[in-house]
PDB file of C-alpha atoms and ligand atoms in Angstrom:
ATOM      1  CA  PRO A   1     148.420  87.761  74.763  1.00 46.00           C
ATOM      2  CA  SER A   2     148.015  90.442  76.773  1.00 46.00           C
ATOM      3  CA  ALA A   3     149.373  93.525  75.459  1.00 50.00           C
ATOM      4  CA  MET A   4     147.077  93.056  72.385  1.00 54.00           C
ATOM      5  CA  ARG A   5     144.300  94.636  74.613  1.00 55.00           C
ATOM      6  CA  GLU A   6     145.896  97.707  74.605  1.00 62.00           C
ATOM      7  CA  VAL A   7     144.839  98.723  70.744  1.00 70.00           C
ATOM      8  CA  MET A   8     142.307 100.710  71.551  1.00 75.00           C
ATOM      9  CA  ILE A   9     139.482 101.439  69.239  1.00 80.00           C
ATOM     10  CA  ASP A  10     137.629 104.481  69.741  1.00 79.00           C
ATOM     11  CA  VAL A  11     135.793 107.026  67.938  1.00 75.00           C
ATOM     12  CA  PRO A  12     137.602 110.495  68.865  1.00 81.00           C
ATOM     13  CA  LYS A  13     136.024 113.866  69.086  1.00 90.00           C
ATOM     14  CA  VAL A  14     138.487 116.080  68.107  1.00 94.00           C
ATOM     15  CA  ARG A  15     136.335 118.413  65.119  1.00 95.00           C
ATOM     16  CA  TRP A  16     138.194 120.211  63.038  1.00 94.00           C
ATOM     17  CA  SER A  17     136.834 123.179  64.825  1.00 94.00           C
ATOM     18  CA  ASP A  18     138.902 122.758  67.783  1.00 95.00           C
ATOM     19  CA  ILE A  19     142.366 123.230  65.501  1.00 96.00           C
ATOM     20  CA  GLY A  20     143.145 126.381  64.464  1.00 96.00           C
ATOM     21  CA  GLY A  21     144.562 127.138  60.709  1.00 94.00           C
ATOM     22  CA  GLN A  22     145.685 124.198  58.824  1.00 90.00           C
ATOM     23  CA  ALA A  23     142.993 124.913  56.371  1.00 93.00           C
ATOM     24  CA  VAL A  24     144.614 124.090  53.434  1.00 92.00           C
ATOM     25  CA  ILE A  25     145.920 120.386  55.182  1.00 92.00           C
ATOM     26  CA  LYS A  26     142.432 119.688  56.416  1.00 93.00           C
ATOM     27  CA  GLN A  27     140.947 119.817  53.279  1.00 92.00           C
ATOM     28  CA  LYS A  28     143.236 117.688  51.539  1.00 91.00           C
ATOM     29  CA  LEU A  29     142.116 115.473  54.189  1.00 91.00           C
ATOM     30  CA  GLN A  30     139.274 115.357  53.350  1.00 89.00           C
ATOM     31  CA  GLN A  31     139.737 115.457  49.798  1.00 87.00           C
ATOM     32  CA  ALA A  32     141.958 111.972  50.247  1.00 86.00           C
ATOM     33  CA  VAL A  33     140.211 110.562  52.597  1.00 88.00           C
ATOM     34  CA  GLU A  34     136.482 110.971  53.139  1.00 87.00           C
ATOM     35  CA  TRP A  35     135.289 111.918  49.512  1.00 87.00           C
ATOM     36  CA  PRO A  36     136.797 108.403  48.585  1.00 86.00           C
ATOM     37  CA  LEU A  37     134.540 106.787  51.291  1.00 84.00           C
ATOM     38  CA  GLN A  38     131.770 108.765  50.450  1.00 86.00           C
ATOM     39  CA  ASN A  39     131.760 109.178  46.487  1.00 89.00           C
ATOM     40  CA  PRO A  40     133.067 105.572  46.269  1.00 87.00           C
ATOM     41  CA  GLU A  41     131.629 105.521  42.850  1.00 91.00           C
ATOM     42  CA  ALA A  42     132.784 108.681  41.454  1.00 91.00           C
ATOM     43  CA  PHE A  43     136.364 106.900  42.325  1.00 87.00           C
ATOM     44  CA  ARG A  44     135.786 104.233  41.078  1.00 89.00           C
ATOM     45  CA  ARG A  45     134.804 106.338  37.552  1.00 94.00           C
ATOM     46  CA  MET A  46     137.395 108.291  36.890  1.00 92.00           C
ATOM     47  CA  GLY A  47     139.840 104.696  37.738  1.00 90.00           C
ATOM     48  CA  ILE A  48     141.472 106.287  40.609  1.00 85.00           C
ATOM     49  CA  ARG A  49     142.304 104.769  44.400  1.00 79.00           C
ATOM     50  CA  PRO A  50     141.910 106.805  47.153  1.00 81.00           C
ATOM     51  CA  PRO A  51     145.553 106.702  48.244  1.00 82.00           C
ATOM     52  CA  GLN A  52     146.375 104.041  50.768  1.00 84.00           C
ATOM     53  CA  GLY A  53     148.547 106.124  53.635  1.00 92.00           C
ATOM     54  CA  ILE A  54     149.331 109.687  54.555  1.00 94.00           C
ATOM     55  CA  LEU A  55     152.447 110.434  56.227  1.00 96.00           C
ATOM     56  CA  MET A  56     152.785 114.311  57.980  1.00 96.00           C
ATOM     57  CA  TYR A  57     155.954 115.359  59.268  1.00 96.00           C
ATOM     58  CA  GLY A  58     157.082 118.709  60.851  1.00 95.00           C
ATOM     59  CA  PRO A  59     158.300 119.862  64.498  1.00 94.00           C
ATOM     60  CA  PRO A  60     156.282 118.443  67.972  1.00 94.00           C
ATOM     61  CA  GLY A  61     153.264 119.628  69.374  1.00 95.00           C
ATOM     62  CA  CYS A  62     151.836 121.161  66.201  1.00 95.00           C
ATOM     63  CA  SER A  63     148.432 119.191  65.430  1.00 95.00           C
ATOM     64  CA  LYS A  64     149.915 116.554  63.748  1.00 96.00           C
ATOM     65  CA  THR A  65     147.922 114.276  66.556  1.00 95.00           C
ATOM     66  CA  LEU A  66     144.880 116.527  66.958  1.00 95.00           C
ATOM     67  CA  ILE A  67     144.338 116.368  63.043  1.00 96.00           C
ATOM     68  CA  ALA A  68     144.437 113.076  62.596  1.00 95.00           C
ATOM     69  CA  ARG A  69     141.730 112.571  65.226  1.00 95.00           C
ATOM     70  CA  ALA A  70     139.875 114.576  64.212  1.00 95.00           C
ATOM     71  CA  LEU A  71     139.962 113.499  60.602  1.00 93.00           C
ATOM     72  CA  ALA A  72     138.683 110.319  61.792  1.00 93.00           C
ATOM     73  CA  THR A  73     135.734 111.806  63.977  1.00 93.00           C
ATOM     74  CA  GLU A  74     134.719 114.416  61.199  1.00 91.00           C
ATOM     75  CA  SER A  75     134.869 111.462  58.620  1.00 89.00           C
ATOM     76  CA  GLY A  76     132.621 108.537  60.837  1.00 90.00           C
ATOM     77  CA  LEU A  77     135.922 106.593  61.348  1.00 92.00           C
ATOM     78  CA  ASN A  78     137.368 103.839  63.830  1.00 94.00           C
ATOM     79  CA  PHE A  79     140.737 105.411  65.094  1.00 95.00           C
ATOM     80  CA  ILE A  80     143.429 103.232  66.395  1.00 94.00           C
ATOM     81  CA  ALA A  81     146.579 104.565  67.460  1.00 94.00           C
ATOM     82  CA  VAL A  82     149.867 103.248  67.996  1.00 93.00           C
ATOM     83  CA  LYS A  83     153.199 105.008  69.537  1.00 92.00           C
ATOM     84  CA  GLY A  84     156.250 103.546  67.324  1.00 90.00           C
ATOM     85  CA  PRO A  85     158.402 103.118  70.015  1.00 88.00           C
ATOM     86  CA  GLU A  86     155.666 102.046  72.878  1.00 87.00           C
ATOM     87  CA  LEU A  87     155.096  99.061  70.187  1.00 83.00           C
ATOM     88  CA  PHE A  88     158.545  97.934  70.643  1.00 79.00           C
ATOM     89  CA  SER A  89     158.916  98.479  74.616  1.00 79.00           C
ATOM     90  CA  LYS A  90     155.570  97.127  75.426  1.00 79.00           C
ATOM     91  CA  TRP A  91     155.850  94.227  72.834  1.00 77.00           C
ATOM     92  CA  VAL A  92     159.152  93.215  73.190  1.00 76.00           C
ATOM     93  CA  GLY A  93     159.981  90.243  70.806  1.00 78.00           C
ATOM     94  CA  GLU A  94     156.529  90.342  69.167  1.00 84.00           C
ATOM     95  CA  SER A  95     156.713  93.377  67.515  1.00 86.00           C
ATOM     96  CA  GLU A  96     156.503  91.958  64.212  1.00 87.00           C
ATOM     97  CA  LEU A  97     153.053  90.490  66.089  1.00 90.00           C
ATOM     98  CA  ALA A  98     151.629  93.532  67.169  1.00 90.00           C
ATOM     99  CA  VAL A  99     152.203  95.479  63.868  1.00 92.00           C
ATOM    100  CA  ARG A 100     149.815  92.321  62.315  1.00 91.00           C
ATOM    101  CA  GLU A 101     146.944  92.410  65.207  1.00 91.00           C
ATOM    102  CA  VAL A 102     147.548  96.131  65.038  1.00 93.00           C
ATOM    103  CA  PHE A 103     146.335  96.285  61.218  1.00 92.00           C
ATOM    104  CA  ARG A 104     143.813  92.718  62.376  1.00 91.00           C
ATOM    105  CA  LYS A 105     141.849  95.283  64.480  1.00 92.00           C
ATOM    106  CA  ALA A 106     141.844  97.469  61.766  1.00 92.00           C
ATOM    107  CA  ARG A 107     139.895  95.790  59.423  1.00 90.00           C
ATOM    108  CA  ALA A 108     137.500  93.979  61.724  1.00 90.00           C
ATOM    109  CA  ALA A 109     136.784  97.882  62.606  1.00 91.00           C
ATOM    110  CA  SER A 110     136.694  99.621  58.725  1.00 89.00           C
ATOM    111  CA  PRO A 111     136.587 102.519  57.428  1.00 89.00           C
ATOM    112  CA  SER A 112     139.063 103.009  60.188  1.00 92.00           C
ATOM    113  CA  ILE A 113     141.808 104.709  60.276  1.00 94.00           C
ATOM    114  CA  VAL A 114     145.058 103.674  62.338  1.00 95.00           C
ATOM    115  CA  PHE A 115     147.342 106.244  63.391  1.00 96.00           C
ATOM    116  CA  PHE A 116     151.350 105.467  64.086  1.00 95.00           C
ATOM    117  CA  ASP A 117     152.231 108.162  66.071  1.00 95.00           C
ATOM    118  CA  GLU A 118     156.165 108.696  66.110  1.00 94.00           C
ATOM    119  CA  ILE A 119     156.447 106.122  63.146  1.00 94.00           C
ATOM    120  CA  ASP A 120     160.102 107.337  62.688  1.00 91.00           C
ATOM    121  CA  ALA A 121     160.812 104.469  65.184  1.00 88.00           C
ATOM    122  CA  LEU A 122     159.349 101.180  63.591  1.00 85.00           C
ATOM    123  CA  ALA A 123     160.493 102.009  60.434  1.00 79.00           C
ATOM    124  CA  VAL A 124     164.026 103.385  60.388  1.00 77.00           C
ATOM    125  CA  SER A 125     166.011 102.750  57.611  1.00 73.00           C
ATOM    126  CA  ARG A 126     167.374  99.462  56.749  1.00 67.00           C
ATOM    127  CA  GLY A 127     170.786  99.175  57.170  1.00 60.00           C
ATOM    128  CA  SER A 128     171.204 102.361  59.859  1.00 57.00           C
ATOM    129  CA  SER A 129     170.159 100.453  62.697  1.00 51.00           C
ATOM    130  CA  GLY A 130     173.116  97.889  62.473  1.00 53.00           C
ATOM    131  CA  GLY A 131     172.273  95.716  59.624  1.00 52.00           C
ATOM    132  CA  GLY A 132     171.434  92.063  59.659  1.00 54.00           C
ATOM    133  CA  ASN A 133     167.764  90.623  60.215  1.00 56.00           C
ATOM    134  CA  ASN A 134     167.170  92.385  63.617  1.00 80.00           C
ATOM    135  CA  VAL A 135     163.726  92.936  64.986  1.00 80.00           C
ATOM    136  CA  ALA A 136     163.847  96.766  63.600  1.00 82.00           C
ATOM    137  CA  ASP A 137     163.649  94.997  60.135  1.00 86.00           C
ATOM    138  CA  ARG A 138     161.105  92.380  60.262  1.00 87.00           C
ATOM    139  CA  VAL A 139     159.061  95.595  61.990  1.00 89.00           C
ATOM    140  CA  LEU A 140     159.306  97.260  59.112  1.00 90.00           C
ATOM    141  CA  ALA A 141     158.478  94.662  56.942  1.00 90.00           C
ATOM    142  CA  GLN A 142     155.359  93.178  58.320  1.00 91.00           C
ATOM    143  CA  LEU A 143     154.408  96.756  58.368  1.00 92.00           C
ATOM    144  CA  LEU A 144     155.412  96.441  54.351  1.00 92.00           C
ATOM    145  CA  THR A 145     153.359  93.299  54.046  1.00 91.00           C
ATOM    146  CA  GLU A 146     150.162  94.663  55.594  1.00 91.00           C
ATOM    147  CA  ILE A 147     150.235  98.044  53.425  1.00 89.00           C
ATOM    148  CA  ASP A 148     150.493  96.480  50.382  1.00 87.00           C
ATOM    149  CA  GLY A 149     148.062  93.679  51.313  1.00 78.00           C
ATOM    150  CA  VAL A 150     145.607  96.054  49.695  1.00 56.00           C
ATOM    151  CA  ASP A 151     142.363  94.573  49.207  1.00 60.00           C
ATOM    152  CA  LYS A 152     142.727  92.890  52.151  1.00 58.00           C
ATOM    153  CA  LEU A 153     143.440  96.210  53.688  1.00 60.00           C
ATOM    154  CA  GLY A 154     140.003  97.862  52.332  1.00 67.00           C
ATOM    155  CA  ASP A 155     138.178 100.798  54.157  1.00 83.00           C
ATOM    156  CA  VAL A 156     141.040 101.040  56.307  1.00 91.00           C
ATOM    157  CA  THR A 157     143.891 104.547  55.811  1.00 92.00           C
ATOM    158  CA  VAL A 158     147.369 104.805  57.369  1.00 94.00           C
ATOM    159  CA  VAL A 159     147.916 108.287  58.685  1.00 95.00           C
ATOM    160  CA  ALA A 160     151.903 108.294  60.420  1.00 96.00           C
ATOM    161  CA  ALA A 161     153.507 111.155  61.731  1.00 97.00           C
ATOM    162  CA  THR A 162     157.203 111.811  62.255  1.00 96.00           C
ATOM    163  CA  ASN A 163     159.524 114.538  63.695  1.00 93.00           C
ATOM    164  CA  ARG A 164     162.132 112.626  61.532  1.00 92.00           C
ATOM    165  CA  PRO A 165     160.730 111.906  57.997  1.00 92.00           C
ATOM    166  CA  ASP A 166     164.684 111.679  56.952  1.00 91.00           C
ATOM    167  CA  MET A 167     164.573 108.467  59.517  1.00 89.00           C
ATOM    168  CA  ILE A 168     161.658 106.937  57.061  1.00 92.00           C
ATOM    169  CA  ASP A 169     162.483 104.036  54.956  1.00 91.00           C
ATOM    170  CA  LYS A 170     161.941 104.721  51.246  1.00 92.00           C
ATOM    171  CA  ALA A 171     160.492 101.444  50.488  1.00 92.00           C
ATOM    172  CA  LEU A 172     157.329 102.589  52.792  1.00 92.00           C
ATOM    173  CA  LEU A 173     157.147 105.933  51.459  1.00 93.00           C
ATOM    174  CA  ARG A 174     155.949 104.157  47.489  1.00 91.00           C
ATOM    175  CA  PRO A 175     153.454 104.523  45.951  1.00 87.00           C
ATOM    176  CA  GLY A 176     150.379 102.684  46.643  1.00 84.00           C
ATOM    177  CA  ARG A 177     152.067 102.745  50.032  1.00 91.00           C
ATOM    178  CA  ILE A 178     152.400 105.655  52.228  1.00 92.00           C
ATOM    179  CA  ASP A 179     152.396 107.990  49.234  1.00 86.00           C
ATOM    180  CA  ARG A 180     150.570 111.362  50.345  1.00 91.00           C
ATOM    181  CA  ILE A 181     153.549 113.291  52.358  1.00 94.00           C
ATOM    182  CA  LEU A 182     152.039 116.583  54.072  1.00 95.00           C
ATOM    183  CA  TYR A 183     154.186 119.359  56.201  1.00 95.00           C
ATOM    184  CA  ILE A 184     152.726 120.475  59.361  1.00 95.00           C
ATOM    185  CA  PRO A 185     154.065 123.814  59.899  1.00 94.00           C
ATOM    186  CA  LEU A 186     154.505 125.950  63.213  1.00 95.00           C
ATOM    187  CA  PRO A 187     151.765 127.409  63.602  1.00 96.00           C
ATOM    188  CA  ASP A 188     151.517 131.042  61.829  1.00 96.00           C
ATOM    189  CA  ALA A 189     150.298 134.508  63.117  1.00 97.00           C
ATOM    190  CA  ASN A 190     146.883 133.715  61.896  1.00 96.00           C
ATOM    191  CA  THR A 191     147.151 130.194  63.387  1.00 97.00           C
ATOM    192  CA  ARG A 192     148.609 131.228  66.860  1.00 97.00           C
ATOM    193  CA  ARG A 193     145.544 133.521  67.001  1.00 98.00           C
ATOM    194  CA  ASP A 194     143.178 130.985  66.393  1.00 97.00           C
ATOM    195  CA  ILE A 195     144.652 128.791  68.526  1.00 98.00           C
ATOM    196  CA  LEU A 196     143.970 131.423  71.005  1.00 98.00           C
ATOM    197  CA  LYS A 197     140.653 132.050  70.361  1.00 97.00           C
ATOM    198  CA  ILE A 198     139.957 128.434  70.468  1.00 97.00           C
ATOM    199  CA  GLN A 199     141.467 128.217  74.384  1.00 97.00           C
ATOM    200  CA  PHE A 200     139.938 131.545  75.324  1.00 97.00           C
ATOM    201  CA  GLN A 201     136.261 130.045  74.687  1.00 96.00           C
ATOM    202  CA  ASN A 202     136.947 128.732  78.149  1.00 96.00           C
ATOM    203  CA  MET A 203     139.048 130.689  79.308  1.00 97.00           C
ATOM    204  CA  PRO A 204     138.110 134.227  80.550  1.00 97.00           C
ATOM    205  CA  VAL A 205     140.243 136.759  79.921  1.00 98.00           C
ATOM    206  CA  SER A 206     140.214 140.736  80.315  1.00 97.00           C
ATOM    207  CA  GLN A 207     138.166 142.240  77.764  1.00 94.00           C
ATOM    208  CA  ASP A 208     141.507 144.591  77.439  1.00 92.00           C
ATOM    209  CA  LEU A 209     144.145 141.926  76.404  1.00 96.00           C
ATOM    210  CA  ASP A 210     146.022 142.548  73.260  1.00 97.00           C
ATOM    211  CA  VAL A 211     145.474 139.919  71.456  1.00 97.00           C
ATOM    212  CA  ASP A 212     147.826 140.646  68.380  1.00 98.00           C
ATOM    213  CA  TRP A 213     150.225 141.262  70.970  1.00 98.00           C
ATOM    214  CA  LEU A 214     149.822 137.559  72.425  1.00 98.00           C
ATOM    215  CA  VAL A 215     150.746 136.702  68.754  1.00 98.00           C
ATOM    216  CA  GLU A 216     153.271 139.124  68.234  1.00 98.00           C
ATOM    217  CA  ASN A 217     154.773 137.423  70.907  1.00 97.00           C
ATOM    218  CA  THR A 218     154.264 134.090  70.381  1.00 97.00           C
ATOM    219  CA  LYS A 219     156.457 133.871  67.135  1.00 95.00           C
ATOM    220  CA  ASN A 220     158.189 130.802  67.169  1.00 95.00           C
ATOM    221  CA  TYR A 221     156.128 128.519  69.655  1.00 96.00           C
ATOM    222  CA  SER A 222     154.638 125.252  68.774  1.00 96.00           C
ATOM    223  CA  GLY A 223     150.474 125.157  69.029  1.00 97.00           C
ATOM    224  CA  ALA A 224     151.037 122.682  72.290  1.00 97.00           C
ATOM    225  CA  GLU A 225     153.587 125.580  73.487  1.00 97.00           C
ATOM    226  CA  VAL A 226     150.927 128.430  72.853  1.00 98.00           C
ATOM    227  CA  VAL A 227     148.277 126.668  74.206  1.00 97.00           C
ATOM    228  CA  ALA A 228     151.199 126.455  77.557  1.00 97.00           C
ATOM    229  CA  VAL A 229     150.745 129.906  77.530  1.00 98.00           C
ATOM    230  CA  CYS A 230     147.509 130.357  78.137  1.00 98.00           C
ATOM    231  CA  GLN A 231     147.714 127.900  81.046  1.00 98.00           C
ATOM    232  CA  GLU A 232     150.563 129.214  82.697  1.00 97.00           C
ATOM    233  CA  ALA A 233     148.720 132.577  82.583  1.00 98.00           C
ATOM    234  CA  ALA A 234     145.799 131.605  84.444  1.00 98.00           C
ATOM    235  CA  LEU A 235     147.853 129.745  87.464  1.00 97.00           C
ATOM    236  CA  SER A 236     149.525 132.595  87.106  1.00 97.00           C
ATOM    237  CA  ALA A 237     145.918 134.607  87.635  1.00 97.00           C
ATOM    238  CA  LEU A 238     145.333 132.282  90.440  1.00 97.00           C
ATOM    239  CA  THR A 239     148.231 132.588  92.413  1.00 96.00           C
ATOM    240  CA  GLU A 240     148.092 136.258  92.178  1.00 96.00           C
ATOM    241  CA  ASP A 241     144.288 136.071  93.826  1.00 96.00           C
ATOM    242  CA  ILE A 242     142.997 132.429  93.588  1.00 97.00           C
ATOM    243  CA  LYS A 243     139.267 134.297  93.264  1.00 97.00           C
ATOM    244  CA  ALA A 244     140.783 135.794  89.878  1.00 96.00           C
ATOM    245  CA  GLN A 245     138.088 136.317  87.656  1.00 96.00           C
ATOM    246  CA  CYS A 246     140.379 136.603  84.558  1.00 97.00           C
ATOM    247  CA  VAL A 247     143.673 136.357  83.234  1.00 98.00           C
ATOM    248  CA  GLN A 248     144.717 139.394  82.397  1.00 97.00           C
ATOM    249  CA  GLY A 249     147.673 140.919  80.427  1.00 97.00           C
ATOM    250  CA  ARG A 250     150.054 140.800  82.893  1.00 97.00           C
ATOM    251  CA  HIS A 251     150.051 137.449  83.324  1.00 98.00           C
ATOM    252  CA  PHE A 252     150.566 136.286  80.394  1.00 98.00           C
ATOM    253  CA  GLU A 253     153.424 139.179  80.350  1.00 97.00           C
ATOM    254  CA  GLN A 254     155.029 136.403  83.566  1.00 97.00           C
ATOM    255  CA  ALA A 255     153.920 132.644  81.146  1.00 97.00           C
ATOM    256  CA  LEU A 256     155.672 134.141  78.230  1.00 97.00           C
ATOM    257  CA  GLN A 257     158.919 134.471  80.099  1.00 95.00           C
ATOM    258  CA  ALA A 258     158.269 130.987  81.708  1.00 95.00           C
ATOM    259  CA  VAL A 259     157.367 129.029  78.039  1.00 95.00           C
ATOM    260  CA  CYS A 260     160.432 129.922  75.656  1.00 91.00           C
ATOM    261  CA  PRO A 261     159.621 127.828  72.022  1.00 90.00           C
ATOM    262  CA  ARG A 262     161.756 125.322  72.466  1.00 84.00           C
ATOM    263  CA  ILE A 263     161.735 124.345  68.498  1.00 70.00           C
ATOM    264  CA  GLY A 264     165.159 124.700  67.786  1.00 64.00           C
ATOM    265  CA  PRO A 265     166.520 125.755  63.867  1.00 58.00           C
ATOM    266  CA  GLU A 266     166.885 122.669  61.853  1.00 56.00           C
ATOM    267  CA  LEU A 267     163.921 121.409  62.539  1.00 55.00           C
ATOM    268  CA  ILE A 268     161.850 124.709  61.131  1.00 57.00           C
ATOM    269  CA  GLN A 269     161.223 123.888  57.413  1.00 58.00           C
TER     270      GLN A 269
HETATM  271  P1  ATP B   1     153.952 115.195  68.431  1.00 68.72           P
HETATM  272  O1  ATP B   1     154.687 115.920  67.569  1.00 68.72           O
HETATM  273  O2  ATP B   1     154.610 115.869  69.821  1.00 68.72           O
HETATM  274  O3  ATP B   1     152.711 113.807  68.626  1.00 68.72           O
HETATM  275  P2  ATP B   1     151.915 116.938  67.381  1.00 68.72           P
HETATM  276  O4  ATP B   1     152.089 117.563  65.937  1.00 68.72           O
HETATM  277  O5  ATP B   1     151.204 115.807  67.427  1.00 68.72           O
HETATM  278  O6  ATP B   1     153.296 116.387  68.443  1.00 68.72           O
HETATM  279  P3  ATP B   1     149.818 117.483  69.447  1.00 68.72           P
HETATM  280  O7  ATP B   1     149.727 116.460  69.675  1.00 68.72           O
HETATM  281  O8  ATP B   1     148.693 117.164  68.108  1.00 68.72           O
HETATM  282  O9  ATP B   1     150.825 117.854  68.535  1.00 68.72           O
HETATM  283  O10 ATP B   1     149.595 118.694  70.079  1.00 68.72           O
HETATM  284  C1  ATP B   1     149.924 118.590  71.463  1.00 68.72           C
HETATM  285  C2  ATP B   1     148.652 120.201  71.128  1.00 68.72           C
HETATM  286  O11 ATP B   1     149.047 121.386  71.360  1.00 68.72           O
HETATM  287  C3  ATP B   1     147.216 119.692  71.118  1.00 68.72           C
HETATM  288  O12 ATP B   1     146.513 118.707  72.361  1.00 68.72           O
HETATM  289  C4  ATP B   1     146.800 121.245  71.518  1.00 68.72           C
HETATM  290  O13 ATP B   1     146.376 121.484  72.465  1.00 68.72           O
HETATM  291  C5  ATP B   1     147.420 121.280  71.461  1.00 68.72           C
HETATM  292  N1  ATP B   1     147.727 122.022  69.620  1.00 68.72           N
HETATM  293  C6  ATP B   1     148.232 122.451  68.711  1.00 68.72           C
HETATM  294  N2  ATP B   1     148.372 123.126  67.337  1.00 68.72           N
HETATM  295  C7  ATP B   1     147.080 122.761  67.704  1.00 68.72           C
HETATM  296  C8  ATP B   1     146.252 123.916  66.726  1.00 68.72           C
HETATM  297  N3  ATP B   1     146.617 124.065  65.572  1.00 68.72           N
HETATM  298  N4  ATP B   1     144.820 124.181  66.975  1.00 68.72           N
HETATM  299  C9  ATP B   1     144.766 123.541  68.431  1.00 68.72           C
HETATM  300  N5  ATP B   1     145.573 123.374  69.351  1.00 68.72           N
HETATM  301  C10 ATP B   1     146.720 123.168  69.901  1.00 68.72           C
END
């Protein structure tokens, strides 16, 4: 079907250095994905097999997608991204086929990463969706079948992301399936400082901008919201004077009023 062409394969261009903070997570993922590819012999010697799948969970806008893309870039892997809800809406009535097709492409493009964003949409606990042999159950079954075809899966790593880990069917998280689970938290002060540093590589800011103040005043902001504050501040500078050469502290003050943290306490762990 024509819709299948929408499964796009690419090698992303996100480097680890584009992502602020998250040092431990970056290292864990490198170990999990890069090492076995670079040293397959060492893994055989030790009698261990690389993880088949990794789940990242945590509040929205905190770099799960960025991390998945950087992992592909830095490991030289092809990357196939699928958004859970889109798979249902674009492939109405043939969602299981779509799952099969995604994995077929991933195997053909291996070594590769298949990234399922909002995986909760594809793997809701059985029964919670009304029971019976409905589309959702069949999609989940297909997903399990593909992941279990370990030998066939070869150098395909499944990376999934969700804001709702509680929704995911436990069968998917069993050993040998998506069994590495990483929490991606809201950015702490150091991470926010890093994110700002990365932003300011391309955004001229006044020399006397108090970055510590900005870091402190973006507590509870997601990474995406910190980026939004910078964009808003730059816009505010341009609104004031279209010839402005740099963004000043007062523009950030205005931006902090306009962009407020939206993540409720229920998503913070
Ligand atoms: P969602 O759950 O909504 O899919 P996500 O966790 O996958 O969110 P991303 O899409 O990776 O979040 O991040 C959204 C945007 O926020 C990024 O494109 C980037 O601009 C910014 N961002 C978030 N965290 C960071 C970070 N640690 N370093 C740099 N930029 C970040």
